[in-house]
Amino acid sequence: MSKRDYYDVLGVSKGASADEIKKAYRQKAKELHPDRNKDNPEAEGKFKEANEAYEVLKDADKKAAYDRFGHAAFEGGMGGGGPRPGGMGGNGDFASAFSDVFDDLFGDFMGGRQGGRQRAARGADLRYNLRVTLEEAYNGLQKTINVPTSVQCGSCKGSGSEGGAEPTTCPTCSGMGKVRATQGFFTVERTCPTCSGLGQMIKNPCKTCGGNGRVHKDRALSVNIPAGVETGTRIRLAGEGEAGMRGGPPGDLYIFIEVEKHRIFEREGVELHCRVPVSMIAAALGGDIEVPTIDGGRSRVKIPAGSQSGRQMRLRGKGMPALRGGNHGDMFIELAVETPVNLTSRQKELLREFEDLSEDNNPEASSFFSSVKNFWDSMKG
Ligand SMILES: [Zn+2]
Ligand SMILES: [Zn+2]
């Protein structure tokens, strides 16, 4: 099926003005509207056809391209910027064509109504993931981060209008930002599709930002990370998110903290845990050991004589600071008694002697070992 000429579709001459084209299109759209033509595939096809023709002829650039090249202008990617209208034809999506016409018609019908006009769109919130070490979480830190974001366009001062010229009132909604549509018994109000609820249109979009009023930029921000942050802590920087559309208020920036795993310490809230190796001799005889602390210093800890592996000891106030102030948590150390290795023959001799003495001193232990020995002997027999 060859495509009909767009001017024929709308029933206007080639020299028709923009107003005449609009008028002719609205007439067609009302006639062919699916609500009035239930179960009429022919009307549906014409409805889409009219919509497609209008998509091209209402746009000065597309119209010029069509006048020069005909339908070929929109086949094979010639048509410059914007969505190509070709797709709306025979195999196009009916729902989208339908909604386009709907929007246009209702804008016209409801133009004069009062309605809540939306404020200029607020910018998006941004999330920034920041990894810090446990030491940094302990001390708190000042960090400069680079946030890729949108900022207000300097050329148009965020208005989106070239040279900062005042935007004009949106013709679809007459500046209300909302349009109303009657569907059966209901009146539905929704955001104006032409101006996205802003109520204003820009005649000459700013060349720097394309009319958004904002441009992409990496912004260096100095951020204060308080002591005591944990994985999952969120820090909100109000107004440091993306700039709003056309001068709208900016969003917020959220910094999400992730504290890296530490080589020595394990953290549980404000408590710190670590394992400290102790020599067998120190564990048996008792003594002082030095343990590293998260503030970079060292603490002396007294080991009681006869300490077993796994014994826990508390160092008060040597844990993490609480994020919302108050006392530091405690640090807990767990002793790990080390068995000596690579013994010299003299050391072995001394240990054997020690063992003999232990058996003499500790008849219970020796009777335990002998009963175990008896048990194994009986198993062999
Ligand atoms: Zn509007
Ligand atoms: Zn701009």
mmCIF file of C-alpha atoms and ligand atoms in Angstrom:
data_model
loop_
_atom_site.group_PDB
_atom_site.id
_atom_site.type_symbol
_atom_site.label_atom_id
_atom_site.label_comp_id
_atom_site.label_asym_id
_atom_site.label_seq_id
_atom_site.Cartn_x
_atom_site.Cartn_y
_atom_site.Cartn_z
ATOM 1 C CA MET A 1 0.000 0.000 0.000
ATOM 2 C CA SER A 2 1.583 3.297 -1.012
ATOM 3 C CA LYS A 3 1.454 6.133 1.469
ATOM 4 C CA ARG A 4 -0.956 8.958 0.886
ATOM 5 C CA ASP A 5 0.297 12.477 0.646
ATOM 6 C CA TYR A 6 0.198 14.117 4.076
ATOM 7 C CA TYR A 7 -1.539 17.226 2.734
ATOM 8 C CA ASP A 8 -4.213 15.046 1.115
ATOM 9 C CA VAL A 9 -4.660 13.148 4.373
ATOM 10 C CA LEU A 10 -5.486 16.334 6.225
ATOM 11 C CA GLY A 11 -7.323 17.843 3.244
ATOM 12 C CA VAL A 12 -5.267 21.004 2.986
ATOM 13 C CA SER A 13 -3.290 22.579 0.180
ATOM 14 C CA LYS A 14 0.500 22.604 0.094
ATOM 15 C CA GLY A 15 0.531 26.296 0.861
ATOM 16 C CA ALA A 16 -1.589 25.920 3.999
ATOM 17 C CA SER A 17 -0.486 27.903 7.039
ATOM 18 C CA ALA A 18 0.373 26.276 10.337
ATOM 19 C CA ASP A 19 -2.985 27.376 11.721
ATOM 20 C CA GLU A 20 -4.893 25.889 8.799
ATOM 21 C CA ILE A 21 -3.028 22.607 9.192
ATOM 22 C CA LYS A 22 -3.815 22.515 12.902
ATOM 23 C CA LYS A 23 -7.464 23.285 12.303
ATOM 24 C CA ALA A 24 -7.800 20.660 9.584
ATOM 25 C CA TYR A 25 -6.099 18.091 11.766
ATOM 26 C CA ARG A 26 -8.363 18.755 14.734
ATOM 27 C CA GLN A 27 -11.409 18.434 12.540
ATOM 28 C CA LYS A 28 -10.174 15.085 11.237
ATOM 29 C CA ALA A 29 -9.211 13.836 14.656
ATOM 30 C CA LYS A 30 -12.633 14.627 16.097
ATOM 31 C CA GLU A 31 -14.371 12.903 13.207
ATOM 32 C CA LEU A 32 -12.195 9.827 13.338
ATOM 33 C CA HIS A 33 -11.807 9.577 17.095
ATOM 34 C CA PRO A 34 -12.087 5.935 18.230
ATOM 35 C CA ASP A 35 -14.729 6.869 20.812
ATOM 36 C CA ARG A 36 -17.039 7.843 17.993
ATOM 37 C CA ASN A 37 -16.025 5.007 15.722
ATOM 38 C CA LYS A 38 -16.184 1.892 17.802
ATOM 39 C CA ASP A 39 -15.194 -1.268 15.944
ATOM 40 C CA ASN A 40 -14.405 0.615 12.807
ATOM 41 C CA PRO A 41 -10.970 -0.410 11.596
ATOM 42 C CA GLU A 42 -11.140 1.949 8.649
ATOM 43 C CA ALA A 43 -11.625 4.960 10.909
ATOM 44 C CA GLU A 44 -8.864 3.706 13.133
ATOM 45 C CA GLY A 45 -6.490 3.510 10.199
ATOM 46 C CA LYS A 46 -7.416 7.016 9.044
ATOM 47 C CA PHE A 47 -7.088 8.304 12.556
ATOM 48 C CA LYS A 48 -3.533 7.065 12.718
ATOM 49 C CA GLU A 49 -2.827 8.366 9.253
ATOM 50 C CA ALA A 50 -4.043 11.846 10.186
ATOM 51 C CA ASN A 51 -1.979 11.795 13.322
ATOM 52 C CA GLU A 52 1.117 10.792 11.441
ATOM 53 C CA ALA A 53 0.580 13.519 8.855
ATOM 54 C CA TYR A 54 0.122 16.103 11.562
ATOM 55 C CA GLU A 55 3.232 14.940 13.435
ATOM 56 C CA VAL A 56 5.238 15.937 10.384
ATOM 57 C CA LEU A 57 3.382 18.990 9.127
ATOM 58 C CA LYS A 58 3.144 20.725 12.502
ATOM 59 C CA ASP A 59 6.905 20.722 12.809
ATOM 60 C CA ALA A 60 8.550 23.346 10.605
ATOM 61 C CA ASP A 61 11.754 21.343 10.078
ATOM 62 C CA LYS A 62 10.004 18.062 9.341
ATOM 63 C CA LYS A 63 7.541 19.833 7.069
ATOM 64 C CA ALA A 64 10.402 21.381 5.087
ATOM 65 C CA ALA A 65 12.042 17.957 4.773
ATOM 66 C CA TYR A 66 8.762 16.422 3.664
ATOM 67 C CA ASP A 67 8.173 19.187 1.106
ATOM 68 C CA ARG A 68 11.583 18.475 -0.436
ATOM 69 C CA PHE A 69 11.842 14.690 -0.221
ATOM 70 C CA GLY A 70 8.340 13.434 0.397
ATOM 71 C CA HIS A 71 7.945 10.298 2.521
ATOM 72 C CA ALA A 72 11.549 9.393 1.754
ATOM 73 C CA ALA A 73 12.589 12.128 4.159
ATOM 74 C CA PHE A 74 11.577 9.890 7.065
ATOM 75 C CA GLU A 75 12.895 6.581 5.857
ATOM 76 C CA GLY A 76 16.442 5.497 6.454
ATOM 77 C CA GLY A 77 17.258 7.961 9.191
ATOM 78 C CA MET A 78 17.400 11.242 7.278
ATOM 79 C CA GLY A 79 15.023 13.206 9.369
ATOM 80 C CA GLY A 80 17.369 14.926 11.813
ATOM 81 C CA GLY A 81 16.501 15.196 15.484
ATOM 82 C CA GLY A 82 13.408 13.990 17.232
ATOM 83 C CA PRO A 83 11.495 10.747 16.979
ATOM 84 C CA ARG A 84 10.772 9.689 13.453
ATOM 85 C CA PRO A 85 7.073 9.760 12.700
ATOM 86 C CA GLY A 86 7.357 6.970 10.127
ATOM 87 C CA GLY A 87 6.866 4.335 12.784
ATOM 88 C CA MET A 88 3.341 5.522 13.468
ATOM 89 C CA GLY A 89 2.097 4.265 10.093
ATOM 90 C CA GLY A 90 0.645 0.920 9.102
ATOM 91 C CA ASN A 91 2.451 -1.234 11.647
ATOM 92 C CA GLY A 92 2.761 1.482 14.271
ATOM 93 C CA ASP A 93 1.563 1.285 17.807
ATOM 94 C CA PHE A 94 -1.988 2.453 17.969
ATOM 95 C CA ALA A 95 -1.989 3.335 21.644
ATOM 96 C CA SER A 96 0.725 5.904 21.251
ATOM 97 C CA ALA A 97 -0.885 7.566 18.263
ATOM 98 C CA PHE A 98 -4.107 7.630 20.198
ATOM 99 C CA SER A 99 -2.610 9.334 23.207
ATOM 100 C CA ASP A 100 -0.917 11.980 21.095
ATOM 101 C CA VAL A 101 -4.171 13.069 19.596
ATOM 102 C CA PHE A 102 -5.892 12.865 22.907
ATOM 103 C CA ASP A 103 -3.369 15.207 24.416
ATOM 104 C CA ASP A 104 -3.669 17.696 21.651
ATOM 105 C CA LEU A 105 -7.453 17.727 21.613
ATOM 106 C CA PHE A 106 -7.896 18.046 25.319
ATOM 107 C CA GLY A 107 -5.326 20.760 25.506
ATOM 108 C CA ASP A 108 -7.564 22.706 23.137
ATOM 109 C CA PHE A 109 -10.840 21.950 24.892
ATOM 110 C CA MET A 110 -9.650 22.568 28.400
ATOM 111 C CA GLY A 111 -7.278 25.414 27.728
ATOM 112 C CA GLY A 112 -9.056 28.001 29.807
ATOM 113 C CA ARG A 113 -9.585 25.916 32.916
ATOM 114 C CA GLN A 114 -8.090 26.672 36.251
ATOM 115 C CA GLY A 115 -5.903 23.990 37.661
ATOM 116 C CA GLY A 116 -3.004 23.446 39.976
ATOM 117 C CA ARG A 117 0.058 24.327 38.027
ATOM 118 C CA GLN A 118 3.099 22.336 38.958
ATOM 119 C CA ARG A 119 6.142 24.121 40.130
ATOM 120 C CA ALA A 120 9.267 23.811 38.077
ATOM 121 C CA ALA A 121 10.453 20.209 38.378
ATOM 122 C CA ARG A 122 12.748 19.453 41.314
ATOM 123 C CA GLY A 123 16.099 17.898 40.472
ATOM 124 C CA ALA A 124 16.778 14.256 41.206
ATOM 125 C CA ASP A 125 18.399 13.023 44.402
ATOM 126 C CA LEU A 126 21.830 11.566 43.907
ATOM 127 C CA ARG A 127 23.549 8.689 45.641
ATOM 128 C CA TYR A 128 27.279 8.608 46.142
ATOM 129 C CA ASN A 129 28.975 5.502 47.545
ATOM 130 C CA LEU A 130 31.953 6.294 49.714
ATOM 131 C CA ARG A 131 34.335 3.652 51.083
ATOM 132 C CA VAL A 132 36.275 4.566 54.177
ATOM 133 C CA THR A 133 38.760 2.652 56.303
ATOM 134 C CA LEU A 134 37.969 1.710 59.893
ATOM 135 C CA GLU A 135 40.583 4.230 61.032
ATOM 136 C CA GLU A 136 38.797 6.943 59.041
ATOM 137 C CA ALA A 137 35.494 5.891 60.549
ATOM 138 C CA TYR A 138 37.123 6.146 63.969
ATOM 139 C CA ASN A 139 38.572 9.613 63.455
ATOM 140 C CA GLY A 140 36.033 11.126 61.069
ATOM 141 C CA LEU A 141 37.359 12.824 57.979
ATOM 142 C CA GLN A 142 37.061 15.665 55.547
ATOM 143 C CA LYS A 143 36.896 14.350 52.016
ATOM 144 C CA THR A 144 36.623 16.012 48.628
ATOM 145 C CA ILE A 145 34.454 13.979 46.315
ATOM 146 C CA ASN A 146 33.734 14.490 42.639
ATOM 147 C CA VAL A 147 30.054 14.204 41.942
ATOM 148 C CA PRO A 148 28.988 13.849 38.325
ATOM 149 C CA THR A 149 25.765 15.806 38.296
ATOM 150 C CA SER A 150 23.711 18.437 36.551
ATOM 151 C CA VAL A 151 24.105 22.052 37.490
ATOM 152 C CA GLN A 152 22.223 25.146 36.484
ATOM 153 C CA CYS A 153 23.150 26.275 32.969
ATOM 154 C CA GLY A 154 25.181 29.467 33.110
ATOM 155 C CA SER A 155 24.186 30.690 29.633
ATOM 156 C CA CYS A 156 20.476 30.922 30.363
ATOM 157 C CA LYS A 157 20.654 31.112 34.175
ATOM 158 C CA GLY A 158 18.631 27.931 34.337
ATOM 159 C CA SER A 159 15.643 29.278 32.419
ATOM 160 C CA GLY A 160 16.337 27.074 29.388
ATOM 161 C CA SER A 161 15.597 30.010 27.132
ATOM 162 C CA GLU A 162 18.277 31.347 24.776
ATOM 163 C CA GLY A 163 19.733 34.586 26.065
ATOM 164 C CA GLY A 164 17.605 34.242 29.180
ATOM 165 C CA ALA A 165 14.462 35.455 27.349
ATOM 166 C CA GLU A 166 11.203 35.015 29.245
ATOM 167 C CA PRO A 167 9.452 31.740 28.415
ATOM 168 C CA THR A 168 5.979 31.980 26.904
ATOM 169 C CA THR A 169 2.804 30.509 28.322
ATOM 170 C CA CYS A 170 2.115 26.948 27.166
ATOM 171 C CA PRO A 171 -0.654 27.047 24.547
ATOM 172 C CA THR A 172 -1.928 23.570 25.410
ATOM 173 C CA CYS A 173 -2.782 24.246 29.019
ATOM 174 C CA SER A 174 -2.719 28.051 28.996
ATOM 175 C CA GLY A 175 -0.122 27.954 31.705
ATOM 176 C CA MET A 176 -2.092 25.772 34.106
ATOM 177 C CA GLY A 177 0.203 22.794 33.742
ATOM 178 C CA LYS A 178 -2.784 20.426 33.720
ATOM 179 C CA VAL A 179 -5.352 19.337 31.192
ATOM 180 C CA ARG A 180 -8.752 17.779 31.750
ATOM 181 C CA ALA A 181 -10.386 15.092 29.727
ATOM 182 C CA THR A 182 -13.898 13.688 29.879
ATOM 183 C CA GLN A 183 -14.033 9.913 29.652
ATOM 184 C CA GLY A 184 -17.611 8.724 29.897
ATOM 185 C CA PHE A 185 -18.938 10.147 33.134
ATOM 186 C CA PHE A 186 -15.551 10.987 34.496
ATOM 187 C CA THR A 187 -13.404 13.999 34.195
ATOM 188 C CA VAL A 188 -9.767 13.155 34.375
ATOM 189 C CA GLU A 189 -7.151 15.720 35.127
ATOM 190 C CA ARG A 190 -3.582 15.135 34.236
ATOM 191 C CA THR A 191 -0.251 16.776 33.691
ATOM 192 C CA CYS A 192 -0.056 18.774 30.478
ATOM 193 C CA PRO A 193 1.892 16.673 27.967
ATOM 194 C CA THR A 194 3.134 19.684 26.017
ATOM 195 C CA CYS A 195 4.941 21.449 28.830
ATOM 196 C CA SER A 196 5.222 18.513 31.301
ATOM 197 C CA GLY A 197 3.273 20.518 33.835
ATOM 198 C CA LEU A 198 5.561 23.538 33.802
ATOM 199 C CA GLY A 199 2.918 25.757 32.197
ATOM 200 C CA GLN A 200 5.553 27.464 30.122
ATOM 201 C CA MET A 201 7.167 26.905 26.787
ATOM 202 C CA ILE A 202 10.432 28.103 25.407
ATOM 203 C CA LYS A 203 10.532 29.614 21.946
ATOM 204 C CA ASN A 204 14.271 29.480 21.447
ATOM 205 C CA PRO A 205 15.800 26.791 23.620
ATOM 206 C CA CYS A 206 19.187 27.676 25.039
ATOM 207 C CA LYS A 207 21.907 26.250 22.806
ATOM 208 C CA THR A 208 24.158 25.317 25.692
ATOM 209 C CA CYS A 209 21.683 23.171 27.596
ATOM 210 C CA GLY A 210 19.107 22.360 24.910
ATOM 211 C CA GLY A 211 16.348 24.024 26.938
ATOM 212 C CA ASN A 212 16.699 21.973 30.111
ATOM 213 C CA GLY A 213 18.196 24.808 32.043
ATOM 214 C CA ARG A 214 20.952 22.560 33.315
ATOM 215 C CA VAL A 215 24.201 21.066 32.104
ATOM 216 C CA HIS A 216 26.277 18.075 33.140
ATOM 217 C CA LYS A 217 29.289 18.751 35.219
ATOM 218 C CA ASP A 218 31.597 17.109 37.706
ATOM 219 C CA ARG A 219 31.312 18.984 40.924
ATOM 220 C CA ALA A 220 33.969 18.834 43.630
ATOM 221 C CA LEU A 221 32.333 18.786 47.034
ATOM 222 C CA SER A 222 34.056 18.905 50.360
ATOM 223 C CA VAL A 223 32.252 16.540 52.677
ATOM 224 C CA ASN A 224 32.538 16.209 56.405
ATOM 225 C CA ILE A 225 32.270 12.564 57.458
ATOM 226 C CA PRO A 226 31.698 12.424 61.219
ATOM 227 C CA ALA A 227 33.498 9.967 63.488
ATOM 228 C CA GLY A 228 31.574 6.759 64.159
ATOM 229 C CA VAL A 229 30.057 6.152 60.718
ATOM 230 C CA GLU A 230 29.207 2.565 59.867
ATOM 231 C CA THR A 231 28.464 0.626 56.736
ATOM 232 C CA GLY A 232 24.986 1.754 55.756
ATOM 233 C CA THR A 233 25.246 5.214 57.303
ATOM 234 C CA ARG A 234 23.614 7.785 55.042
ATOM 235 C CA ILE A 235 24.692 11.388 55.034
ATOM 236 C CA ARG A 236 22.285 13.810 53.396
ATOM 237 C CA LEU A 237 23.555 16.982 51.801
ATOM 238 C CA ALA A 238 20.458 19.056 51.184
ATOM 239 C CA GLY A 239 20.348 20.834 47.842
ATOM 240 C CA GLU A 240 23.541 19.224 46.524
ATOM 241 C CA GLY A 241 21.751 16.850 44.151
ATOM 242 C CA GLU A 242 20.878 17.449 40.543
ATOM 243 C CA ALA A 243 19.769 20.911 39.508
ATOM 244 C CA GLY A 244 16.055 21.233 38.816
ATOM 245 C CA MET A 245 14.542 21.590 35.375
ATOM 246 C CA ARG A 246 14.318 25.202 34.256
ATOM 247 C CA GLY A 247 15.263 26.762 37.513
ATOM 248 C CA GLY A 248 13.471 24.221 39.718
ATOM 249 C CA PRO A 249 14.901 23.450 43.147
ATOM 250 C CA PRO A 250 17.805 21.004 43.277
ATOM 251 C CA GLY A 251 17.555 17.506 44.723
ATOM 252 C CA ASP A 252 19.627 16.202 47.623
ATOM 253 C CA LEU A 253 22.854 14.268 47.624
ATOM 254 C CA TYR A 254 23.054 11.152 49.779
ATOM 255 C CA ILE A 255 26.420 9.746 50.700
ATOM 256 C CA PHE A 256 26.237 6.039 51.490
ATOM 257 C CA ILE A 257 29.104 4.903 53.671
ATOM 258 C CA GLU A 258 30.819 1.566 53.384
ATOM 259 C CA VAL A 259 33.489 0.822 55.969
ATOM 260 C CA GLU A 260 36.207 -1.477 54.664
ATOM 261 C CA LYS A 261 37.093 -4.692 56.442
ATOM 262 C CA HIS A 262 39.990 -4.237 58.808
ATOM 263 C CA ARG A 263 43.104 -6.388 58.931
ATOM 264 C CA ILE A 264 42.976 -6.849 62.697
ATOM 265 C CA PHE A 265 39.769 -5.517 64.134
ATOM 266 C CA GLU A 266 36.246 -6.725 63.769
ATOM 267 C CA ARG A 267 33.569 -4.248 64.566
ATOM 268 C CA GLU A 268 30.230 -4.791 66.246
ATOM 269 C CA GLY A 269 28.544 -1.426 66.614
ATOM 270 C CA VAL A 270 30.812 0.560 68.904
ATOM 271 C CA GLU A 271 32.717 -2.538 70.059
ATOM 272 C CA LEU A 272 35.938 -3.739 68.541
ATOM 273 C CA HIS A 273 37.172 -7.310 68.723
ATOM 274 C CA CYS A 274 40.554 -8.752 67.957
ATOM 275 C CA ARG A 275 42.604 -11.853 68.614
ATOM 276 C CA VAL A 276 45.973 -11.436 70.255
ATOM 277 C CA PRO A 277 48.610 -14.174 70.091
ATOM 278 C CA VAL A 278 50.288 -14.913 73.433
ATOM 279 C CA SER A 279 53.226 -17.224 74.034
ATOM 280 C CA MET A 280 52.548 -20.368 75.974
ATOM 281 C CA ILE A 281 54.977 -19.208 78.643
ATOM 282 C CA ALA A 282 53.305 -15.789 79.055
ATOM 283 C CA ALA A 283 49.911 -17.478 79.237
ATOM 284 C CA ALA A 284 51.156 -19.895 81.878
ATOM 285 C CA LEU A 285 53.209 -17.491 83.966
ATOM 286 C CA GLY A 286 51.247 -14.294 83.330
ATOM 287 C CA GLY A 287 52.788 -11.024 82.199
ATOM 288 C CA ASP A 288 52.262 -7.850 80.205
ATOM 289 C CA ILE A 289 51.598 -7.744 76.504
ATOM 290 C CA GLU A 290 51.166 -4.794 74.137
ATOM 291 C CA VAL A 291 48.185 -4.670 71.820
ATOM 292 C CA PRO A 292 47.576 -2.235 68.964
ATOM 293 C CA THR A 293 44.541 0.027 69.261
ATOM 294 C CA ILE A 294 42.422 1.642 66.527
ATOM 295 C CA ASP A 295 43.650 5.148 67.385
ATOM 296 C CA GLY A 296 47.092 4.071 66.169
ATOM 297 C CA GLY A 297 48.576 3.647 69.656
ATOM 298 C CA ARG A 298 49.304 0.641 71.822
ATOM 299 C CA SER A 299 47.870 -0.497 75.114
ATOM 300 C CA ARG A 300 49.540 -2.613 77.765
ATOM 301 C CA VAL A 301 47.445 -5.490 78.953
ATOM 302 C CA LYS A 302 48.140 -7.658 81.990
ATOM 303 C CA ILE A 303 47.767 -11.369 81.286
ATOM 304 C CA PRO A 304 46.852 -13.335 84.418
ATOM 305 C CA ALA A 305 48.885 -16.466 85.094
ATOM 306 C CA GLY A 306 47.208 -19.591 83.761
ATOM 307 C CA SER A 307 45.269 -17.874 80.961
ATOM 308 C CA GLN A 308 43.689 -20.267 78.503
ATOM 309 C CA SER A 309 43.341 -19.778 74.770
ATOM 310 C CA GLY A 310 40.101 -17.960 74.008
ATOM 311 C CA ARG A 311 40.109 -15.921 77.207
ATOM 312 C CA GLN A 312 38.479 -12.533 76.658
ATOM 313 C CA MET A 313 39.700 -9.285 78.138
ATOM 314 C CA ARG A 314 38.119 -5.871 77.944
ATOM 315 C CA LEU A 315 39.846 -2.561 77.256
ATOM 316 C CA ARG A 316 37.389 0.102 78.315
ATOM 317 C CA GLY A 317 36.817 3.026 75.963
ATOM 318 C CA LYS A 318 39.162 1.672 73.307
ATOM 319 C CA GLY A 319 36.348 0.857 70.864
ATOM 320 C CA MET A 320 34.617 3.037 68.280
ATOM 321 C CA PRO A 321 33.020 6.403 68.965
ATOM 322 C CA ALA A 322 29.242 6.546 68.823
ATOM 323 C CA LEU A 323 27.988 8.405 65.755
ATOM 324 C CA ARG A 324 25.635 10.575 67.785
ATOM 325 C CA GLY A 325 28.170 11.451 70.470
ATOM 326 C CA GLY A 326 28.619 9.933 73.902
ATOM 327 C CA ASN A 327 31.228 7.493 75.134
ATOM 328 C CA HIS A 328 33.451 5.294 73.071
ATOM 329 C CA GLY A 329 32.683 1.606 73.031
ATOM 330 C CA ASP A 330 35.055 -1.007 74.456
ATOM 331 C CA MET A 331 37.666 -3.140 72.794
ATOM 332 C CA PHE A 332 37.767 -6.855 73.467
ATOM 333 C CA ILE A 333 40.786 -8.995 72.991
ATOM 334 C CA GLU A 334 40.739 -12.749 72.780
ATOM 335 C CA LEU A 335 43.924 -14.543 73.720
ATOM 336 C CA ALA A 336 45.291 -17.080 71.281
ATOM 337 C CA VAL A 337 47.946 -19.139 73.064
ATOM 338 C CA GLU A 338 50.708 -20.140 70.695
ATOM 339 C CA THR A 339 52.330 -23.526 70.942
ATOM 340 C CA PRO A 340 56.101 -23.214 70.484
ATOM 341 C CA VAL A 341 57.562 -24.808 67.353
ATOM 342 C CA ASN A 342 61.069 -25.670 66.094
ATOM 343 C CA LEU A 343 62.331 -26.542 69.528
ATOM 344 C CA THR A 344 66.005 -27.159 70.199
ATOM 345 C CA SER A 345 66.914 -30.424 71.898
ATOM 346 C CA ARG A 346 67.623 -28.521 75.128
ATOM 347 C CA GLN A 347 64.134 -26.987 75.049
ATOM 348 C CA LYS A 348 62.614 -30.401 74.411
ATOM 349 C CA GLU A 349 64.555 -31.821 77.340
ATOM 350 C CA LEU A 350 63.285 -29.048 79.609
ATOM 351 C CA LEU A 351 59.701 -29.590 78.480
ATOM 352 C CA ARG A 352 59.974 -33.318 79.179
ATOM 353 C CA GLU A 353 61.313 -32.555 82.586
ATOM 354 C CA PHE A 354 58.440 -30.107 83.027
ATOM 355 C CA GLU A 355 56.006 -32.832 82.005
ATOM 356 C CA ASP A 356 57.411 -35.282 84.522
ATOM 357 C CA LEU A 357 57.077 -32.638 87.217
ATOM 358 C CA SER A 358 53.525 -31.881 86.141
ATOM 359 C CA GLU A 359 52.502 -35.531 86.506
ATOM 360 C CA ASP A 360 53.977 -35.614 89.964
ATOM 361 C CA ASN A 361 52.239 -32.376 90.910
ATOM 362 C CA ASN A 362 48.958 -33.251 89.359
ATOM 363 C CA PRO A 363 47.897 -36.795 90.189
ATOM 364 C CA GLU A 364 44.426 -36.164 88.749
ATOM 365 C CA ALA A 365 45.851 -35.317 85.350
ATOM 366 C CA SER A 366 48.136 -38.304 85.401
ATOM 367 C CA SER A 367 45.324 -40.652 86.410
ATOM 368 C CA PHE A 368 43.272 -39.201 83.549
ATOM 369 C CA PHE A 369 46.046 -39.917 81.063
ATOM 370 C CA SER A 370 46.587 -43.396 82.419
ATOM 371 C CA SER A 371 42.896 -44.180 82.159
ATOM 372 C CA VAL A 372 42.945 -43.038 78.523
ATOM 373 C CA LYS A 373 45.989 -45.216 77.954
ATOM 374 C CA ASN A 374 44.235 -48.166 79.554
ATOM 375 C CA PHE A 375 41.243 -47.631 77.341
ATOM 376 C CA TRP A 376 43.326 -47.723 74.129
ATOM 377 C CA ASP A 377 45.244 -50.745 75.352
ATOM 378 C CA SER A 378 41.991 -52.581 75.975
ATOM 379 C CA MET A 379 40.769 -51.692 72.470
ATOM 380 C CA LYS A 380 43.925 -53.211 70.938
ATOM 381 C CA GLY A 381 43.474 -56.374 72.930
HETATM 382 ZN ZN ZN B 1 1.128 22.956 29.101
HETATM 383 ZN ZN ZN B 2 20.913 26.956 29.071
#
